[in-house]
PDB file of C-alpha atoms in Angstrom:
ATOM      1  CA  UNK I   1     133.124 104.191 106.736  1.00  0.00           C
ATOM      2  CA  UNK I   2     136.381 103.182 108.388  1.00  0.00           C
ATOM      3  CA  UNK I   3     138.237 105.299 105.859  1.00  0.00           C
ATOM      4  CA  UNK I   4     136.018 108.297 106.636  1.00  0.00           C
ATOM      5  CA  UNK I   5     136.528 107.836 110.376  1.00  0.00           C
ATOM      6  CA  UNK I   6     140.283 107.682 109.781  1.00  0.00           C
ATOM      7  CA  UNK I   7     140.147 110.930 107.768  1.00  0.00           C
ATOM      8  CA  UNK I   8     138.129 112.672 110.493  1.00  0.00           C
ATOM      9  CA  UNK I   9     140.424 111.491 113.282  1.00  0.00           C
ATOM     10  CA  UNK I  10     143.475 112.699 111.385  1.00  0.00           C
ATOM     11  CA  UNK I  11     141.881 116.097 110.800  1.00  0.00           C
ATOM     12  CA  UNK I  12     141.785 115.869 107.022  1.00  0.00           C
ATOM     13  CA  UNK I  13     140.001 118.835 105.460  1.00  0.00           C
ATOM     14  CA  UNK I  14     136.218 118.886 105.313  1.00  0.00           C
ATOM     15  CA  UNK I  15     136.351 119.490 101.553  1.00  0.00           C
ATOM     16  CA  UNK I  16     138.339 116.282 101.079  1.00  0.00           C
ATOM     17  CA  UNK I  17     135.853 114.265 103.143  1.00  0.00           C
ATOM     18  CA  UNK I  18     132.913 115.771 101.251  1.00  0.00           C
ATOM     19  CA  UNK I  19     134.580 114.826  97.957  1.00  0.00           C
ATOM     20  CA  UNK I  20     134.910 111.215  99.140  1.00  0.00           C
ATOM     21  CA  UNK I  21     131.181 111.108  99.884  1.00  0.00           C
ATOM     22  CA  UNK I  22     130.374 112.745  96.548  1.00  0.00           C
ATOM     23  CA  UNK I  23     132.534 110.221  94.666  1.00  0.00           C
ATOM     24  CA  UNK I  24     130.842 107.339  96.510  1.00  0.00           C
ATOM     25  CA  UNK I  25     127.403 108.762  95.717  1.00  0.00           C
ATOM     26  CA  UNK I  26     128.104 109.183  91.988  1.00  0.00           C
ATOM     27  CA  UNK I  27     129.544 105.663  91.826  1.00  0.00           C
ATOM     28  CA  UNK I  28     126.393 104.319  93.511  1.00  0.00           C
ATOM     29  CA  UNK I  29     124.159 106.194  91.045  1.00  0.00           C
ATOM     30  CA  UNK I  30     126.114 104.855  88.057  1.00  0.00           C
ATOM     31  CA  UNK I  31     125.892 101.316  89.435  1.00  0.00           C
ATOM     32  CA  UNK I  32     122.162 101.799  89.970  1.00  0.00           C
ATOM     33  CA  UNK I  33     121.866 102.935  86.347  1.00  0.00           C
ATOM     34  CA  UNK I  34     123.623  99.786  85.162  1.00  0.00           C
ATOM     35  CA  UNK I  35     121.328  97.717  87.368  1.00  0.00           C
ATOM     36  CA  UNK I  36     118.233  99.466  85.957  1.00  0.00           C
ATOM     37  CA  UNK I  37     119.368  98.833  82.390  1.00  0.00           C
ATOM     38  CA  UNK I  38     120.014  95.191  83.165  1.00  0.00           C
ATOM     39  CA  UNK I  39     116.736  94.662  85.042  1.00  0.00           C
ATOM     40  CA  UNK I  40     114.232  97.046  83.455  1.00  0.00           C
ATOM     41  CA  UNK I  41     115.809  97.661  80.055  1.00  0.00           C
ATOM     42  CA  UNK I  42     116.152 101.424  80.533  1.00  0.00           C
ATOM     43  CA  UNK I  43     117.471 103.972  82.998  1.00  0.00           C
ATOM     44  CA  UNK I  44     117.230 107.676  83.708  1.00  0.00           C
ATOM     45  CA  UNK I  45     120.917 107.733  84.609  1.00  0.00           C
ATOM     46  CA  UNK I  46     123.123 108.148  81.555  1.00  0.00           C
ATOM     47  CA  UNK I  47     122.850 109.447  78.016  1.00  0.00           C
ATOM     48  CA  UNK I  48     119.707 108.934  75.945  1.00  0.00           C
ATOM     49  CA  UNK I  49     121.631 107.836  72.882  1.00  0.00           C
ATOM     50  CA  UNK I  50     125.029 106.352  72.208  1.00  0.00           C
ATOM     51  CA  UNK I  51     125.403 107.954  68.777  1.00  0.00           C
ATOM     52  CA  UNK I  52     128.615 109.873  68.289  1.00  0.00           C
ATOM     53  CA  UNK I  53     130.600 107.904  70.872  1.00  0.00           C
ATOM     54  CA  UNK I  54     133.724 106.096  69.714  1.00  0.00           C
ATOM     55  CA  UNK I  55     132.983 103.184  72.054  1.00  0.00           C
ATOM     56  CA  UNK I  56     129.247 102.691  72.678  1.00  0.00           C
ATOM     57  CA  UNK I  57     128.036 102.375  76.245  1.00  0.00           C
ATOM     58  CA  UNK I  58     128.140 104.405  79.418  1.00  0.00           C
ATOM     59  CA  UNK I  59     128.444 104.043  83.156  1.00  0.00           C
ATOM     60  CA  UNK I  60     131.015 102.084  85.064  1.00  0.00           C
ATOM     61  CA  UNK I  61     133.379  99.562  83.528  1.00  0.00           C
ATOM     62  CA  UNK I  62     134.052  96.166  85.086  1.00  0.00           C
ATOM     63  CA  UNK I  63     136.920  93.810  84.216  1.00  0.00           C
ATOM     64  CA  UNK I  64     134.488  91.098  83.063  1.00  0.00           C
ATOM     65  CA  UNK I  65     130.776  90.285  82.956  1.00  0.00           C
ATOM     66  CA  UNK I  66     130.991  87.946  85.965  1.00  0.00           C
ATOM     67  CA  UNK I  67     132.428  90.671  88.198  1.00  0.00           C
ATOM     68  CA  UNK I  68     129.735  93.066  87.035  1.00  0.00           C
ATOM     69  CA  UNK I  69     126.943  90.596  87.786  1.00  0.00           C
ATOM     70  CA  UNK I  70     128.332  89.761  91.243  1.00  0.00           C
ATOM     71  CA  UNK I  71     128.663  93.424  92.194  1.00  0.00           C
ATOM     72  CA  UNK I  72     125.220  94.401  90.905  1.00  0.00           C
ATOM     73  CA  UNK I  73     123.533  91.363  92.480  1.00  0.00           C
ATOM     74  CA  UNK I  74     125.226  92.068  95.817  1.00  0.00           C
ATOM     75  CA  UNK I  75     123.757  95.595  95.811  1.00  0.00           C
ATOM     76  CA  UNK I  76     120.370  94.685  94.356  1.00  0.00           C
ATOM     77  CA  UNK I  77     118.457  95.390  97.577  1.00  0.00           C
ATOM     78  CA  UNK I  78     120.158  98.790  97.927  1.00  0.00           C
ATOM     79  CA  UNK I  79     119.194  99.752  94.373  1.00  0.00           C
ATOM     80  CA  UNK I  80     115.590  98.636  94.817  1.00  0.00           C
ATOM     81  CA  UNK I  81     115.410 100.472  98.141  1.00  0.00           C
ATOM     82  CA  UNK I  82     116.707 103.640  96.504  1.00  0.00           C
ATOM     83  CA  UNK I  83     114.178 103.290  93.675  1.00  0.00           C
ATOM     84  CA  UNK I  84     111.416 103.355  96.298  1.00  0.00           C
ATOM     85  CA  UNK I  85     112.911 106.295  98.177  1.00  0.00           C
ATOM     86  CA  UNK I  86     112.341 110.020  98.123  1.00  0.00           C
ATOM     87  CA  UNK I  87     115.702 110.909  96.540  1.00  0.00           C
ATOM     88  CA  UNK I  88     115.026 108.670  93.521  1.00  0.00           C
ATOM     89  CA  UNK I  89     111.616 110.244  92.973  1.00  0.00           C
ATOM     90  CA  UNK I  90     113.199 113.683  93.272  1.00  0.00           C
ATOM     91  CA  UNK I  91     115.704 112.652  90.594  1.00  0.00           C
ATOM     92  CA  UNK I  92     112.793 111.556  88.366  1.00  0.00           C
ATOM     93  CA  UNK I  93     111.143 114.967  88.800  1.00  0.00           C
ATOM     94  CA  UNK I  94     114.363 116.819  87.979  1.00  0.00           C
ATOM     95  CA  UNK I  95     114.920 114.625  84.939  1.00  0.00           C
ATOM     96  CA  UNK I  96     111.373 115.116  83.632  1.00  0.00           C
ATOM     97  CA  UNK I  97     111.721 118.879  84.140  1.00  0.00           C
ATOM     98  CA  UNK I  98     114.935 118.911  82.095  1.00  0.00           C
ATOM     99  CA  UNK I  99     113.322 116.849  79.318  1.00  0.00           C
ATOM    100  CA  UNK I 100     110.344 119.250  79.135  1.00  0.00           C
ATOM    101  CA  UNK I 101     112.744 122.197  79.040  1.00  0.00           C
ATOM    102  CA  UNK I 102     114.765 120.667  76.190  1.00  0.00           C
ATOM    103  CA  UNK I 103     111.596 119.876  74.234  1.00  0.00           C
ATOM    104  CA  UNK I 104     110.424 123.455  74.679  1.00  0.00           C
ATOM    105  CA  UNK I 105     113.752 124.819  73.395  1.00  0.00           C
ATOM    106  CA  UNK I 106     113.709 122.575  70.307  1.00  0.00           C
TER     107      UNK I 106
END
């Protein structure tokens, strides 16, 4: 937030500030997806299959497994709070709508 306050005080463009928030949000969602995979064995964030990828896997990349575990464990309460929130349930509805649409097309 200090960075955002600095950008606002220095009259950086609104589009730039919005992009910072959007980047933070997408990073949070990808971390939450990694947390869901680790904890629950599946996630709605990310591809259904890893076939066709040169390097299997998706989401964020950490330098090592220890760093990943520390970062995900530090944000565990945030991820669980988001899973119980309205925005997560909205994401579930959007995802299920897209899946039904794809099944109908096939």
